[in-house]
Coordinates of C-alpha atoms in Angstrom, one line a residue:
M17 CA 3.8 6.8 -25.6
A18 CA 0.4 6.8 -23.3
E19 CA -0.7 3.9 -22.1
H20 CA -3.9 2.0 -21.5
F21 CA -6.0 -1.7 -20.5
A22 CA -8.2 -2.7 -22.9
V23 CA -11.2 -4.9 -21.2
N24 CA -13.2 -6.7 -22.9
G25 CA -16.4 -7.6 -19.7
G26 CA -18.2 -11.0 -19.7
A27 CA -15.5 -13.7 -18.9
R28 CA -15.5 -15.2 -15.7
L29 CA -11.9 -15.8 -13.7
V30 CA -11.1 -19.3 -13.0
G31 CA -7.8 -20.3 -11.6
A32 CA -4.2 -20.2 -9.5
V33 CA -2.2 -16.8 -8.6
D34 CA 0.6 -15.8 -7.5
V35 CA 1.0 -13.1 -4.2
V36 CA 4.7 -11.9 -4.2
G37 CA 5.4 -9.2 -1.9
A38 CA 3.2 -5.8 -0.4
K39 CA 4.5 -2.7 -1.7
N40 CA 3.3 -1.4 1.4
S41 CA 6.4 -3.0 3.5
V42 CA 8.8 -3.2 1.3
L43 CA 9.2 0.1 0.1
K44 CA 10.0 1.0 4.4
L45 CA 12.3 -2.2 5.0
M46 CA 14.7 -0.3 1.6
A47 CA 14.9 2.5 3.9
A48 CA 15.2 0.5 7.3
A49 CA 18.3 -0.5 5.7
L50 CA 19.5 2.5 6.2
L51 CA 19.8 1.5 9.3
A52 CA 22.7 -0.4 9.5
E53 CA 26.2 0.1 7.4
G54 CA 27.1 -2.9 4.6
T55 CA 24.8 -5.3 2.7
T56 CA 20.6 -5.6 3.4
T57 CA 19.2 -8.2 0.5
L58 CA 15.7 -8.2 0.4
R59 CA 13.9 -10.9 -1.3
N60 CA 10.5 -11.3 -2.1
C61 CA 10.7 -8.0 -3.9
P62 CA 7.5 -6.9 -6.0
E63 CA 8.5 -5.3 -10.2
I64 CA 6.5 -2.5 -9.5
L65 CA 7.9 0.8 -10.3
D66 CA 7.7 2.3 -7.2
V67 CA 10.6 0.1 -6.2
P68 CA 13.2 1.4 -8.6
L69 CA 11.7 4.7 -7.3
M70 CA 12.9 3.8 -3.4
A71 CA 16.2 3.0 -5.0
D72 CA 16.9 6.3 -6.4
V73 CA 15.5 7.7 -2.7
L74 CA 18.5 5.8 -1.6
R75 CA 20.7 6.6 -4.6
S76 CA 20.6 9.4 -3.8
L77 CA 21.4 9.4 0.2
G78 CA 25.1 7.6 -0.8
C79 CA 23.6 3.7 -0.9
T80 CA 24.8 1.8 -4.0
V81 CA 21.0 -0.5 -4.4
D82 CA 20.9 -3.1 -6.9
V83 CA 17.0 -3.9 -8.1
D84 CA 17.3 -7.8 -9.9
R85 CA 14.0 -9.1 -10.2
D86 CA 12.0 -10.2 -6.9
T87 CA 15.9 -9.1 -5.7
V88 CA 17.1 -5.9 -4.1
M89 CA 20.5 -5.5 -2.2
I90 CA 20.4 -2.0 -0.3
D91 CA 24.3 -0.9 0.4
V92 CA 24.0 1.6 2.8
P93 CA 27.6 3.3 3.4
A94 CA 29.3 4.5 6.8
E95 CA 28.2 7.9 6.5
P96 CA 24.8 8.3 4.7
G97 CA 23.9 11.2 3.5
A98 CA 21.4 13.4 5.0
Q99 CA 20.0 15.1 2.0
A100 CA 16.6 13.5 0.2
D101 CA 16.9 14.8 -3.9
Y102 CA 13.4 16.1 -4.2
R103 CA 13.0 14.5 -7.8
S104 CA 13.1 11.4 -6.3
V105 CA 11.3 11.8 -3.4
S106 CA 8.2 14.0 -5.1
K107 CA 7.2 11.2 -7.0
L108 CA 6.6 8.5 -4.0
R109 CA 4.8 9.1 -1.3
A110 CA 6.9 5.8 0.7
S111 CA 10.0 7.6 0.1
V112 CA 9.0 9.8 3.6
C113 CA 9.4 6.8 5.8
V114 CA 13.7 7.8 5.3
L115 CA 13.2 10.5 7.9
G116 CA 13.3 8.2 10.7
P117 CA 16.0 6.4 9.5
L118 CA 18.2 9.4 8.9
V119 CA 17.6 11.7 12.3
A120 CA 18.6 7.5 13.7
R121 CA 21.7 7.2 12.0
C122 CA 23.1 10.4 10.4
R123 CA 21.8 12.6 13.8
R124 CA 19.8 15.3 11.0
A125 CA 18.0 14.9 7.7
I126 CA 16.2 16.9 4.9
V127 CA 13.4 15.1 3.3
P128 CA 11.4 17.2 0.7
L129 CA 7.3 17.0 1.3
P130 CA 6.3 13.6 -1.1
G131 CA 4.3 13.4 -3.8
G132 CA 2.5 10.3 -4.2
D133 CA -1.3 9.1 -5.0
A134 CA -4.1 11.5 -4.7
I135 CA -6.3 9.8 -1.9
G136 CA -5.9 13.3 -0.2
S137 CA -3.9 14.8 2.0
R138 CA -1.9 12.8 4.3
P139 CA -0.3 15.2 6.4
L140 CA 3.7 14.8 8.7
D141 CA 1.9 16.0 11.6
M142 CA 2.7 13.2 14.0
H143 CA 5.9 11.8 12.2
Q144 CA 6.7 15.1 13.6
A145 CA 5.7 15.5 16.9
G146 CA 7.2 11.7 17.9
L147 CA 10.1 13.0 16.7
R148 CA 10.1 16.0 19.0
K149 CA 9.1 13.8 21.6
L150 CA 12.6 11.6 21.2
G151 CA 14.7 14.5 21.2
A152 CA 14.6 15.7 17.1
I153 CA 13.9 19.6 16.6
T154 CA 11.8 19.4 13.3
E155 CA 10.1 22.3 10.6
I156 CA 8.8 22.3 7.0
E157 CA 10.7 25.2 5.7
H158 CA 11.0 25.6 1.7
G159 CA 8.7 22.3 1.4
R160 CA 11.0 19.9 3.3
V161 CA 11.1 18.5 6.2
V162 CA 13.8 19.3 7.9
A163 CA 15.0 17.8 11.2
H164 CA 18.0 17.0 13.4
A165 CA 19.4 16.5 16.7
E166 CA 21.8 16.2 19.5
E167 CA 21.2 13.0 20.9
L168 CA 18.1 10.9 20.5
R169 CA 16.5 9.8 24.1
G170 CA 13.5 7.1 24.7
A171 CA 10.0 9.0 25.2
Q172 CA 6.4 7.8 26.2
I173 CA 4.6 8.7 22.8
W174 CA 0.5 8.7 21.9
L175 CA -0.7 9.0 18.8
D176 CA -3.7 11.0 18.1
F177 CA -4.6 8.0 15.3
P178 CA -2.8 4.9 14.8
S179 CA -0.9 6.0 11.5
V180 CA 1.1 3.7 9.8
G181 CA 3.7 6.1 8.8
A182 CA 4.0 7.9 11.7
T183 CA 4.3 4.9 13.6
E184 CA 7.2 3.3 11.2
N185 CA 9.4 6.8 11.4
I186 CA 8.8 6.9 15.1
L187 CA 10.2 3.1 15.4
M188 CA 13.3 3.7 13.4
A189 CA 14.2 6.3 15.0
A190 CA 13.5 4.9 18.5
V191 CA 15.5 1.2 18.2
L192 CA 19.1 3.8 17.9
A193 CA 17.5 5.9 21.2
D194 CA 18.8 5.9 24.1
G195 CA 16.5 4.2 26.6
T196 CA 13.2 3.2 25.9
T197 CA 10.5 4.6 24.0
V198 CA 6.6 3.0 23.8
I199 CA 4.1 4.1 21.5
D200 CA 0.8 3.7 21.9
N201 CA -2.3 3.2 19.4
A202 CA 0.3 2.4 17.5
A203 CA -0.6 1.0 13.6
R204 CA -0.6 -2.8 14.0
E205 CA -0.5 -3.4 10.1
P206 CA 1.1 -6.5 8.7
E207 CA 3.6 -4.1 7.2
I208 CA 4.3 -2.7 10.5
V209 CA 4.4 -6.5 12.1
D210 CA 6.9 -7.5 9.0
L211 CA 9.1 -4.1 9.5
C212 CA 9.6 -5.1 13.4
T213 CA 10.6 -8.3 12.4
M214 CA 13.5 -7.1 9.9
L215 CA 14.5 -4.4 12.5
Q216 CA 14.7 -7.2 15.2
E217 CA 16.9 -9.3 12.6
M218 CA 18.9 -6.7 12.5
G219 CA 19.7 -6.4 16.1
A220 CA 16.7 -3.9 17.4
K221 CA 15.2 -5.2 21.1
I222 CA 11.1 -4.4 20.5
D223 CA 8.6 -5.6 22.6
G224 CA 4.9 -5.6 21.4
V225 CA 4.7 -6.7 18.2
G226 CA 1.5 -6.9 16.5
T227 CA -0.1 -5.1 19.3
S228 CA -1.2 -1.1 19.7
T229 CA 1.4 -0.6 22.4
L230 CA 5.2 -1.0 21.3
T231 CA 8.5 -1.0 23.6
V232 CA 11.8 -0.4 21.5
H233 CA 14.7 -0.8 23.8
G234 CA 17.2 1.2 22.0
V235 CA 20.9 -0.4 20.9
T236 CA 23.9 1.8 20.4
G237 CA 24.2 -0.1 16.9
L238 CA 22.2 -2.9 13.8
Q239 CA 23.5 -5.0 11.5
P240 CA 22.3 -5.8 7.4
T241 CA 20.3 -8.3 7.2
E242 CA 18.6 -10.6 4.6
H243 CA 14.9 -11.0 5.0
R244 CA 12.0 -12.2 3.2
V245 CA 8.7 -9.7 2.9
I246 CA 5.6 -10.7 3.0
G247 CA 3.0 -11.8 0.9
D248 CA 1.0 -8.4 -0.3
R249 CA -2.2 -8.8 1.1
I250 CA -3.8 -5.5 -1.2
V251 CA -3.0 -7.4 -3.8
G252 CA -4.7 -11.1 -2.4
A253 CA -7.6 -9.2 -2.0
T254 CA -8.1 -7.6 -4.9
W255 CA -8.2 -10.8 -6.8
A256 CA -10.4 -11.6 -4.4
F257 CA -13.1 -10.0 -5.5
A258 CA -12.2 -10.3 -8.5
A259 CA -13.6 -13.6 -8.5
A260 CA -16.8 -12.1 -6.5
M261 CA -17.7 -10.0 -9.2
T262 CA -16.8 -12.1 -12.1
R263 CA -18.7 -14.8 -10.5
G264 CA -15.6 -17.1 -11.0
E265 CA -13.4 -19.5 -9.0
V266 CA -9.5 -18.0 -8.0
T267 CA -6.8 -19.8 -5.3
V268 CA -5.3 -17.2 -4.4
R269 CA -1.4 -18.4 -3.4
G270 CA 1.5 -16.3 -1.7
I271 CA -0.4 -14.3 1.4
D272 CA -1.2 -15.4 4.8
P273 CA -5.1 -15.4 4.6
H274 CA -5.5 -14.8 8.1
H275 CA -4.1 -11.2 6.8
I276 CA -7.3 -10.4 5.3
D277 CA -10.0 -12.2 7.6
L278 CA -12.5 -9.3 7.3
V279 CA -12.2 -9.5 3.4
L280 CA -13.4 -13.0 3.2
D281 CA -16.0 -12.5 6.2
K282 CA -17.7 -9.6 3.9
L283 CA -17.5 -11.8 1.2
R284 CA -19.0 -15.0 2.3
S285 CA -21.5 -11.9 3.4
A286 CA -21.5 -11.7 -0.1
G287 CA -22.4 -15.1 -0.9
A288 CA -19.4 -16.4 -1.7
S289 CA -17.4 -19.7 -0.3
T290 CA -13.4 -19.6 1.2
E291 CA -11.1 -22.1 1.3
I292 CA -9.0 -21.8 3.5
G293 CA -4.6 -22.8 3.5
T294 CA -1.5 -21.1 5.5
T295 CA -0.7 -18.8 2.6
E296 CA -3.0 -19.7 -0.3
F297 CA -7.3 -19.2 -0.1
T298 CA -9.8 -20.0 -3.0
I299 CA -12.7 -18.0 -3.6
T300 CA -15.8 -19.3 -5.0
M301 CA -18.9 -17.6 -6.2
D302 CA -21.5 -19.4 -8.1
G303 CA -24.1 -16.4 -8.6
R304 CA -24.7 -12.7 -8.2
P305 CA -23.0 -11.3 -5.4
R306 CA -25.4 -9.8 -2.7
A307 CA -24.7 -6.4 -1.3
V308 CA -22.9 -6.2 1.7
D309 CA -22.0 -2.2 4.1
F310 CA -18.2 -1.5 4.1
V311 CA -16.8 0.8 6.8
T312 CA -12.8 1.6 6.2
L313 CA -10.5 1.7 9.1
P314 CA -7.1 0.9 10.8
F315 CA -6.1 -2.7 10.6
P316 CA -7.3 -4.7 11.7
G317 CA -10.4 -2.8 9.8
F318 CA -11.1 -3.2 6.3
A319 CA -7.9 -1.2 4.6
T320 CA -8.8 2.0 2.9
D321 CA -7.0 0.6 -0.1
L322 CA -9.6 -1.8 0.0
Q323 CA -12.5 0.9 -0.9
P324 CA -12.2 1.2 -4.7
M325 CA -12.8 -2.4 -4.9
A326 CA -15.6 -2.6 -1.8
I327 CA -17.7 -0.4 -4.2
A328 CA -17.0 -2.4 -7.1
L329 CA -18.2 -5.3 -5.8
S330 CA -21.5 -3.5 -4.8
A331 CA -21.9 -1.6 -8.4
V332 CA -22.8 -5.2 -9.6
A333 CA -24.4 -6.7 -6.4
D334 CA -28.2 -7.3 -5.9
G335 CA -28.9 -4.4 -3.7
T336 CA -28.4 -1.3 -2.3
S337 CA -24.6 -0.9 0.1
M338 CA -23.6 1.9 2.1
I339 CA -19.6 2.5 1.9
T340 CA -18.1 4.1 4.7
E341 CA -14.6 6.1 4.6
N342 CA -13.0 7.0 7.3
V343 CA -9.4 7.4 6.2
F344 CA -8.8 9.3 3.3
E345 CA -11.1 12.0 2.7
A346 CA -10.4 12.3 -1.6
R347 CA -10.7 8.2 -1.9
F348 CA -14.0 9.2 -3.1
R349 CA -12.9 10.7 -6.2
F350 CA -12.9 7.1 -7.4
V351 CA -16.9 7.2 -7.8
D352 CA -17.1 9.6 -10.6
E353 CA -15.5 7.4 -13.0
M354 CA -17.8 4.2 -11.7
V355 CA -20.4 6.5 -12.7
R356 CA -19.6 6.9 -16.1
L357 CA -19.4 2.9 -16.3
G358 CA -23.0 2.8 -15.4
A359 CA -23.0 2.3 -11.6
D360 CA -25.3 3.9 -9.4
A361 CA -23.7 6.0 -6.5
R362 CA -24.1 8.8 -4.6
T363 CA -21.4 10.2 -2.5
D364 CA -22.5 12.9 1.0
G365 CA -19.0 13.4 3.1
H366 CA -18.1 10.3 3.9
H367 CA -20.4 8.1 3.3
A368 CA -21.1 6.5 -0.2
V369 CA -24.7 4.8 -1.1
V370 CA -24.3 2.1 -4.2
R371 CA -27.5 0.4 -5.7
G372 CA -25.8 -2.6 -7.5
V373 CA -27.1 -3.3 -11.0
D374 CA -26.8 -6.3 -13.5
R375 CA -24.1 -5.4 -15.6
L376 CA -22.3 -2.3 -16.0
S377 CA -21.5 -0.5 -19.1
S378 CA -18.6 0.3 -21.3
A379 CA -16.8 3.5 -21.0
P380 CA -13.4 5.4 -21.0
V381 CA -12.4 6.0 -17.2
W382 CA -9.3 7.4 -16.1
A383 CA -7.5 6.0 -12.5
S384 CA -6.5 9.1 -9.9
D385 CA -4.6 6.6 -7.3
I386 CA -2.7 2.7 -7.7
R387 CA -6.0 1.2 -5.9
A388 CA -8.6 3.5 -7.9
G389 CA -7.0 1.9 -10.8
A390 CA -7.6 -1.6 -9.6
G391 CA -10.9 -1.2 -9.0
L392 CA -11.9 0.0 -12.6
V393 CA -10.3 -2.7 -14.2
L394 CA -12.6 -5.1 -12.2
A395 CA -15.4 -3.0 -12.8
G396 CA -14.8 -3.5 -16.8
L397 CA -14.7 -7.3 -16.2
C398 CA -18.7 -6.6 -15.1
A399 CA -19.1 -4.9 -18.2
D400 CA -20.3 -4.7 -21.8
G401 CA -18.4 -4.1 -24.1
Q402 CA -14.4 -2.6 -24.1
T403 CA -13.9 -0.5 -20.9
D404 CA -10.5 1.8 -21.3
I405 CA -8.6 2.6 -18.5
W406 CA -6.9 5.8 -18.7
D407 CA -3.5 6.4 -16.7
I408 CA -2.3 3.6 -15.8
E409 CA 0.7 4.0 -15.0
H410 CA -0.8 4.5 -11.4
I411 CA -1.8 0.8 -11.1
D412 CA 1.9 -0.2 -12.5
R413 CA 3.1 1.1 -8.8
G414 CA 1.5 -1.2 -6.8
Y415 CA 0.1 -4.7 -8.9
P416 CA 3.4 -6.4 -10.3
R417 CA 2.2 -8.3 -13.8
F418 CA -1.3 -6.8 -13.6
V419 CA -3.1 -8.3 -17.4
E420 CA -0.6 -11.3 -17.2
N421 CA -1.8 -12.7 -14.2
L422 CA -5.4 -11.4 -15.0
R423 CA -5.2 -13.1 -18.8
G424 CA -3.9 -15.9 -17.1
L425 CA -6.9 -16.6 -15.3
G426 CA -9.3 -16.6 -18.7
A427 CA -9.8 -12.4 -18.5
D428 CA -10.2 -10.2 -21.7
I429 CA -7.2 -7.1 -21.6
Q430 CA -4.8 -5.6 -23.6
R431 CA -2.2 -2.8 -22.5
K432 CA -2.4 -0.7 -25.4
S433 CA 0.5 2.2 -26.6
D434 CA -2.0 5.8 -28.3
P435 CA 0.9 7.7 -30.1
D436 CA -1.4 10.6 -30.0
R437 CA -1.8 10.8 -26.3

C-alpha cells in the first residue's frame, strides 16, 4: 500500500527538536565493525530504513546483527564471508563501504555495484585506485566489484577529489595494511572524523584526523568497541531551514553547531538570528527571508545534501538566488517538482536561478531521493492548501520520526495510505 505525506501550509514552526545519530556516519561505522572479531555496539543510531538494510548486508557476510531502537550490536565471526548479497546491496548505496574492511580482513571481497538515490553517477574509480595502491587487484565483473590481495602494504595515495566514500574505503583497508599509508586530499567531513574516532577506539593508529591528510600506521589487528554516533548535521540543518522558511523559532538539540557553521552563516545572511550552544542551536526568523546564493562543495563547504533545502528557501525568499551544484549532476531533478509548487526556477548546467515568490501553491509532487523529499516537505509548509508528497520511502531512509517531529513543531502534516496505488 503506497503512502504519502499530506502537508497543509501556513504554520509557523516553533519549539524544540532532538537530532539523533547521523545516517551518513552510522552505516559506515556498521561496516567498520567487520574489521574486528567479536561484538561492536553502536549507540545513538537513527531509527531509519537504511540501518536494517545495512544490517542485512552484514548478515549476508556471516555477522549477527541486533537492532534495538537506537542501539545496534554487531557480532562479527572469526572468518566473515567475503561476498555480499546482491539483494541487500542493491537497495543501499552506502553498502559499498564494506569493500575496504573485507579486503583488509579477508584479503578478498565481492560486492555488487550498489543502488541508492537517483542523484547522479557516483563511480568507484577512486575506491579501486586506492585499494590497488595498497596492493589489491580489483575489477568490475558481472556487475560486481571483485577484489583480492595477497597482502596489503602502506602507500602514498592522492585522491583527485575529496570523495567521502573513497576516503572511507581506503582508510578502513589501510588500518590493517603493513606499514604506513598517507591519504592526501582526503575528505574532511565530520562523519570521516567519527569513523576515525571509532577506528582509534578499536586500536587503529591514525594521525591528521579532521585534516585533508590522513596518515595511517597499520596494525596487525583491531578489537571490537562501543561507540556513540555523532549527531546528524544534515537533519539538524534541515530543521534550521524549516525554521527560516516558516518564519519560526526552533531549537535544534543533539548536534555540534560547528558542523554546520556555513549553513548558519547563510541563514544569518538571509535574515535569521541564531543562538549557539555546545550541542544545540536556535534559529529565529521574524520576516520573509532574503535571497542568498549557495555553492555546494565538499566539507567545510556547503553540503550537496542540503542543496534541495537551499532551493526551497530561495523559492520563498525576497529576491533572486543562484545555486551552483558541484558534486552530483542529477540533483537538480528536484527543481522540476518545485516548479509544480509554483517556484520560479530555471536550471542551466550546474546552476539554478530561483526568483523568490511570496507564497508557493499546493500540488502533488514526487521525491526522487532522501533530501529532495525533505525539501519538498519544507516547500509544502510554505504553500497554500494541501501538498501531497509521494515516494516518501526515500524520506524514511534518512529522517527518523519525520512526521512526529514536524507535528511537534506545529506543522500540519499527516502520513496517509492509498490502497489504490
